[in-house]
Amino acid sequence: VVISSWIRPDDPNLQNLDHRLAGPTLSHLLGTDAYGRDVLSRLLVGGRFSVTIAGVTVVLSAVIGTLLGIASGRIGGLVDEIAMRAADVLLAFPDMLLALVLIVIMGPGPKTVVIAMTVVGWTAFARLARTMTLEINTHGYIEAAKALGCRQRFIVVRHVLPNAFNPVLSLALSRFAYQLITVGSLSYLGLGVQPPQSDWGSMLAEGQSFMQQDPLLVATPGLAIFITALSLTMAGQGLRHDRAPAEPAGVVATGLTQ
């Protein structure tokens, strides 16, 4: 996906109506679509759009949600109440429904998809980060750092973030797979990447009408979404089996130096 611009065999938007819906050949390994465009080239470039949009969404959601969750867990009070009530409101509705409403209001396009999915995606990270922070707050090294007069920022950077990193990363990989499927669904509905650009969801929509004539038009983008999402989900589940973080050694000495 990353090097798709260099390894694609043809221009993904180059039309050749004399060779429309052609089967796999040496020059077109996955055949051509209804406009004679090379399916493999469109699959590679479309994957770049799909993965990039999903990845940017997950990164923004993880950063915003994790910071809000840690702030809620460390500060508590009104900050915790506002952040968690906002998360409850967003969690009361399906992500896809809220994303559709926001996209209809702001108009279709990749930027709109990123904004909409970030707005509805930070809640899971916020709740996880808050739970992890509240659990970390009970450890002895946090009390030791506070007794030594360590600043709030130092405690968060030195103790909270490292201990919460693996669970947040695991969730991010799982959410990446979910966002990839959601982005594909939005593009399938015509609300994501707009023509002539393509992604896997829009390729599914374009190939549906010609499925009987050339099943590869639907099978290739569908398999690309499935395999990528499955790989990310399995990677995320693997991280969940890591051992719980141990109390860091030398915390007193570390605190004394700050």
Short mmCIF file of C-alpha atoms in Angstrom, two decimals:
data_model
loop_
_atom_site.label_atom_id
_atom_site.label_comp_id
_atom_site.label_asym_id
_atom_site.label_seq_id
_atom_site.Cartn_x
_atom_site.Cartn_y
_atom_site.Cartn_z
CA VAL A 1 0.00 0.00 0.00
CA VAL A 2 2.77 2.42 0.96
CA ILE A 3 4.69 1.98 -2.32
CA SER A 4 1.62 1.57 -4.53
CA SER A 5 2.51 4.65 -6.59
CA TRP A 6 5.75 2.98 -7.71
CA ILE A 7 4.69 -0.64 -8.20
CA ARG A 8 1.32 -0.16 -9.89
CA PRO A 9 1.45 -1.64 -13.43
CA ASP A 10 -0.68 1.08 -15.09
CA ASP A 11 -2.41 4.42 -14.59
CA PRO A 12 -5.40 3.59 -12.34
CA ASN A 13 -7.60 6.20 -14.08
CA LEU A 14 -6.59 5.43 -17.68
CA GLN A 15 -9.69 4.27 -19.59
CA ASN A 16 -9.66 1.90 -22.55
CA LEU A 17 -13.21 1.06 -23.62
CA ASP A 18 -11.93 -1.40 -26.24
CA HIS A 19 -10.76 -3.66 -23.40
CA ARG A 20 -13.55 -3.18 -20.86
CA LEU A 21 -14.36 -6.11 -18.54
CA ALA A 22 -11.41 -8.08 -19.90
CA GLY A 23 -10.23 -11.05 -17.89
CA PRO A 24 -6.77 -11.45 -16.38
CA THR A 25 -3.90 -11.19 -18.86
CA LEU A 26 -0.15 -10.62 -18.64
CA SER A 27 -0.69 -6.87 -19.11
CA HIS A 28 -3.66 -6.75 -16.69
CA LEU A 29 -3.11 -9.40 -14.02
CA LEU A 30 -6.56 -8.90 -12.44
CA GLY A 31 -8.33 -7.82 -15.63
CA THR A 32 -10.03 -4.50 -16.33
CA ASP A 33 -13.22 -2.87 -15.08
CA ALA A 34 -16.25 -1.48 -16.91
CA TYR A 35 -14.19 1.46 -18.21
CA GLY A 36 -11.18 -0.60 -19.23
CA ARG A 37 -9.09 0.54 -16.24
CA ASP A 38 -6.52 -1.83 -14.76
CA VAL A 39 -8.05 -3.46 -11.67
CA LEU A 40 -4.71 -4.22 -9.99
CA SER A 41 -3.57 -0.60 -10.28
CA ARG A 42 -6.85 0.65 -8.85
CA LEU A 43 -6.66 -1.93 -6.05
CA LEU A 44 -3.16 -0.80 -5.03
CA VAL A 45 -3.93 2.93 -5.18
CA GLY A 46 -7.35 2.40 -3.62
CA GLY A 47 -5.72 0.57 -0.74
CA ARG A 48 -3.53 3.58 -0.09
CA PHE A 49 -6.59 5.80 0.29
CA SER A 50 -8.48 3.27 2.43
CA VAL A 51 -5.59 2.53 4.79
CA THR A 52 -4.52 6.19 5.01
CA ILE A 53 -8.00 7.43 5.91
CA ALA A 54 -8.51 4.66 8.47
CA GLY A 55 -5.01 5.16 9.90
CA VAL A 56 -5.30 8.93 10.28
CA THR A 57 -8.69 8.46 11.94
CA VAL A 58 -7.32 5.92 14.44
CA VAL A 59 -4.28 8.07 15.30
CA LEU A 60 -6.41 11.17 15.92
CA SER A 61 -8.97 9.18 17.91
CA ALA A 62 -6.24 7.51 20.00
CA VAL A 63 -4.42 10.76 20.79
CA ILE A 64 -7.56 12.73 21.66
CA GLY A 65 -9.23 9.89 23.56
CA THR A 66 -6.13 8.84 25.49
CA LEU A 67 -5.33 12.39 26.61
CA LEU A 68 -8.93 12.98 27.67
CA GLY A 69 -9.05 9.64 29.49
CA ILE A 70 -5.82 10.29 31.37
CA ALA A 71 -6.96 13.80 32.27
CA SER A 72 -10.24 12.37 33.58
CA GLY A 73 -8.46 9.74 35.64
CA ARG A 74 -5.81 12.07 37.08
CA ILE A 75 -7.81 15.27 37.60
CA GLY A 76 -11.28 13.83 38.24
CA GLY A 77 -14.09 16.13 39.34
CA LEU A 78 -15.73 18.29 36.68
CA VAL A 79 -13.24 17.30 33.97
CA ASP A 80 -14.03 13.63 34.50
CA GLU A 81 -17.76 14.27 34.59
CA ILE A 82 -17.86 16.29 31.36
CA ALA A 83 -15.58 13.92 29.41
CA MET A 84 -17.38 10.75 30.47
CA ARG A 85 -20.87 12.18 29.95
CA ALA A 86 -19.87 13.27 26.44
CA ALA A 87 -18.57 9.76 25.79
CA ASP A 88 -21.83 8.27 27.10
CA VAL A 89 -23.88 10.42 24.73
CA LEU A 90 -21.80 9.38 21.71
CA LEU A 91 -21.78 5.71 22.74
CA ALA A 92 -25.57 5.73 22.92
CA PHE A 93 -25.71 5.87 19.11
CA PRO A 94 -24.13 3.54 16.52
CA ASP A 95 -20.86 4.92 15.13
CA MET A 96 -22.02 4.46 11.56
CA LEU A 97 -25.23 6.41 12.15
CA LEU A 98 -23.44 9.37 13.73
CA ALA A 99 -20.82 9.35 10.97
CA LEU A 100 -23.53 9.38 8.29
CA VAL A 101 -25.27 12.33 9.94
CA LEU A 102 -22.03 14.32 10.16
CA ILE A 103 -21.05 13.52 6.57
CA VAL A 104 -24.47 14.53 5.27
CA ILE A 105 -24.12 17.85 7.13
CA MET A 106 -20.52 18.57 6.05
CA GLY A 107 -20.60 16.94 2.60
CA PRO A 108 -18.86 13.79 1.29
CA GLY A 109 -15.11 13.45 0.90
CA PRO A 110 -12.02 11.97 2.60
CA LYS A 111 -11.51 14.91 5.01
CA THR A 112 -15.13 14.74 6.10
CA VAL A 113 -14.84 11.00 6.72
CA VAL A 114 -11.75 11.54 8.89
CA ILE A 115 -13.47 14.25 10.94
CA ALA A 116 -16.69 12.27 11.34
CA MET A 117 -14.98 9.03 12.34
CA THR A 118 -12.68 10.86 14.78
CA VAL A 119 -15.65 12.54 16.46
CA VAL A 120 -17.28 9.17 17.09
CA GLY A 121 -14.07 7.16 17.61
CA TRP A 122 -12.31 8.82 20.55
CA THR A 123 -14.75 7.50 23.15
CA ALA A 124 -13.36 3.95 23.30
CA PHE A 125 -9.82 5.23 23.87
CA ALA A 126 -10.99 7.71 26.51
CA ARG A 127 -12.75 5.03 28.53
CA LEU A 128 -9.82 2.63 28.30
CA ALA A 129 -7.26 5.31 29.24
CA ARG A 130 -9.41 6.47 32.16
CA THR A 131 -9.77 2.91 33.47
CA MET A 132 -6.03 2.29 33.14
CA THR A 133 -5.22 5.60 34.84
CA LEU A 134 -7.52 4.90 37.79
CA GLU A 135 -5.88 1.49 38.20
CA ILE A 136 -2.36 2.94 37.95
CA ASN A 137 -3.28 5.62 40.51
CA THR A 138 -3.57 2.89 43.17
CA HIS A 139 0.04 1.72 42.77
CA GLY A 140 2.61 2.53 45.39
CA TYR A 141 5.05 4.23 43.00
CA ILE A 142 2.42 6.87 42.19
CA GLU A 143 2.04 7.69 45.87
CA ALA A 144 5.82 7.76 46.21
CA ALA A 145 6.16 10.17 43.30
CA LYS A 146 3.48 12.45 44.76
CA ALA A 147 5.18 12.37 48.18
CA LEU A 148 8.44 13.41 46.56
CA GLY A 149 6.74 16.42 45.01
CA CYS A 150 6.83 15.23 41.38
CA ARG A 151 4.76 17.30 39.04
CA GLN A 152 1.56 16.01 37.47
CA ARG A 153 3.13 16.10 34.01
CA PHE A 154 6.08 14.00 35.16
CA ILE A 155 3.80 11.39 36.73
CA VAL A 156 1.75 11.13 33.54
CA VAL A 157 4.75 10.94 31.18
CA ARG A 158 6.92 8.71 33.39
CA HIS A 159 4.34 6.33 34.82
CA VAL A 160 0.85 6.56 33.34
CA LEU A 161 1.60 6.69 29.61
CA PRO A 162 4.16 3.82 29.56
CA ASN A 163 1.86 1.53 31.54
CA ALA A 164 -1.17 2.38 29.40
CA PHE A 165 0.69 2.11 26.07
CA ASN A 166 0.19 -1.59 25.29
CA PRO A 167 -3.57 -1.66 26.02
CA VAL A 168 -4.07 1.51 23.96
CA LEU A 169 -1.99 0.10 21.09
CA SER A 170 -3.98 -3.13 21.18
CA LEU A 171 -7.23 -1.18 21.01
CA ALA A 172 -5.83 1.00 18.21
CA LEU A 173 -5.06 -2.02 16.04
CA SER A 174 -8.54 -3.44 16.62
CA ARG A 175 -10.11 -0.05 15.91
CA PHE A 176 -7.97 0.26 12.79
CA ALA A 177 -9.64 -2.85 11.41
CA TYR A 178 -13.08 -1.53 12.39
CA GLN A 179 -12.37 1.88 10.85
CA LEU A 180 -11.13 0.27 7.64
CA ILE A 181 -14.44 -1.55 7.26
CA THR A 182 -16.40 1.59 8.15
CA VAL A 183 -14.48 3.72 5.65
CA GLY A 184 -15.13 1.08 3.00
CA SER A 185 -18.84 1.10 3.87
CA LEU A 186 -19.04 4.89 3.58
CA SER A 187 -17.24 4.84 0.23
CA TYR A 188 -19.54 2.07 -0.94
CA LEU A 189 -22.44 4.43 -0.23
CA GLY A 190 -20.71 7.21 -2.18
CA LEU A 191 -19.80 9.29 0.89
CA GLY A 192 -16.06 8.67 0.97
CA VAL A 193 -13.47 9.03 -1.78
CA GLN A 194 -14.99 10.67 -4.84
CA PRO A 195 -14.37 9.76 -8.52
CA PRO A 196 -12.03 9.53 -10.33
CA GLN A 197 -10.11 8.48 -7.21
CA SER A 198 -10.88 5.06 -5.87
CA ASP A 199 -10.68 3.08 -2.67
CA TRP A 200 -11.75 -0.46 -1.86
CA GLY A 201 -15.29 0.51 -0.89
CA SER A 202 -15.96 2.46 -4.07
CA MET A 203 -14.47 -0.40 -6.13
CA LEU A 204 -17.00 -2.75 -4.53
CA ALA A 205 -19.83 -0.41 -5.48
CA GLU A 206 -18.59 -0.02 -9.06
CA GLY A 207 -18.07 -3.74 -9.57
CA GLN A 208 -21.39 -4.86 -8.11
CA SER A 209 -23.31 -4.23 -11.34
CA PHE A 210 -20.87 -6.41 -13.29
CA MET A 211 -20.42 -9.16 -10.72
CA GLN A 212 -21.77 -11.94 -12.92
CA GLN A 213 -19.59 -10.94 -15.87
CA ASP A 214 -16.40 -10.54 -13.85
CA PRO A 215 -16.50 -11.66 -10.18
CA LEU A 216 -12.97 -10.35 -9.64
CA LEU A 217 -14.29 -6.79 -9.67
CA VAL A 218 -15.99 -7.51 -6.34
CA ALA A 219 -13.80 -10.32 -4.99
CA THR A 220 -10.48 -8.44 -5.08
CA PRO A 221 -11.44 -5.33 -3.06
CA GLY A 222 -13.59 -7.44 -0.75
CA LEU A 223 -10.69 -9.80 0.00
CA ALA A 224 -8.33 -6.85 0.44
CA ILE A 225 -10.58 -5.37 3.14
CA PHE A 226 -11.11 -8.75 4.80
CA ILE A 227 -7.45 -9.81 4.91
CA THR A 228 -6.21 -6.40 6.10
CA ALA A 229 -8.88 -6.11 8.80
CA LEU A 230 -8.28 -9.70 9.97
CA SER A 231 -4.52 -9.16 10.19
CA LEU A 232 -4.93 -5.99 12.25
CA THR A 233 -7.46 -7.63 14.56
CA MET A 234 -5.19 -10.62 15.20
CA ALA A 235 -2.26 -8.30 15.90
CA GLY A 236 -4.37 -6.36 18.40
CA GLN A 237 -5.54 -9.53 20.13
CA GLY A 238 -1.94 -10.74 20.40
CA LEU A 239 -0.96 -7.63 22.34
CA ARG A 240 -3.72 -8.26 24.88
CA HIS A 241 -1.90 -11.35 26.12
CA ASP A 242 1.11 -9.34 27.26
CA ARG A 243 1.77 -9.49 30.98
CA ALA A 244 0.54 -6.69 33.22
CA PRO A 245 3.04 -3.86 33.71
CA ALA A 246 5.31 -4.31 36.69
CA GLU A 247 6.05 -1.62 39.22
CA PRO A 248 9.08 0.22 37.85
CA ALA A 249 12.35 -0.27 39.71
CA GLY A 250 14.13 2.69 41.18
CA VAL A 251 11.06 4.89 41.26
CA VAL A 252 12.24 6.68 44.40
CA ALA A 253 15.62 7.50 42.87
CA THR A 254 13.91 8.66 39.66
CA GLY A 255 11.56 10.89 41.62
CA LEU A 256 14.39 12.46 43.61
CA THR A 257 16.05 13.64 40.43
CA GLN A 258 13.03 15.65 39.32
#
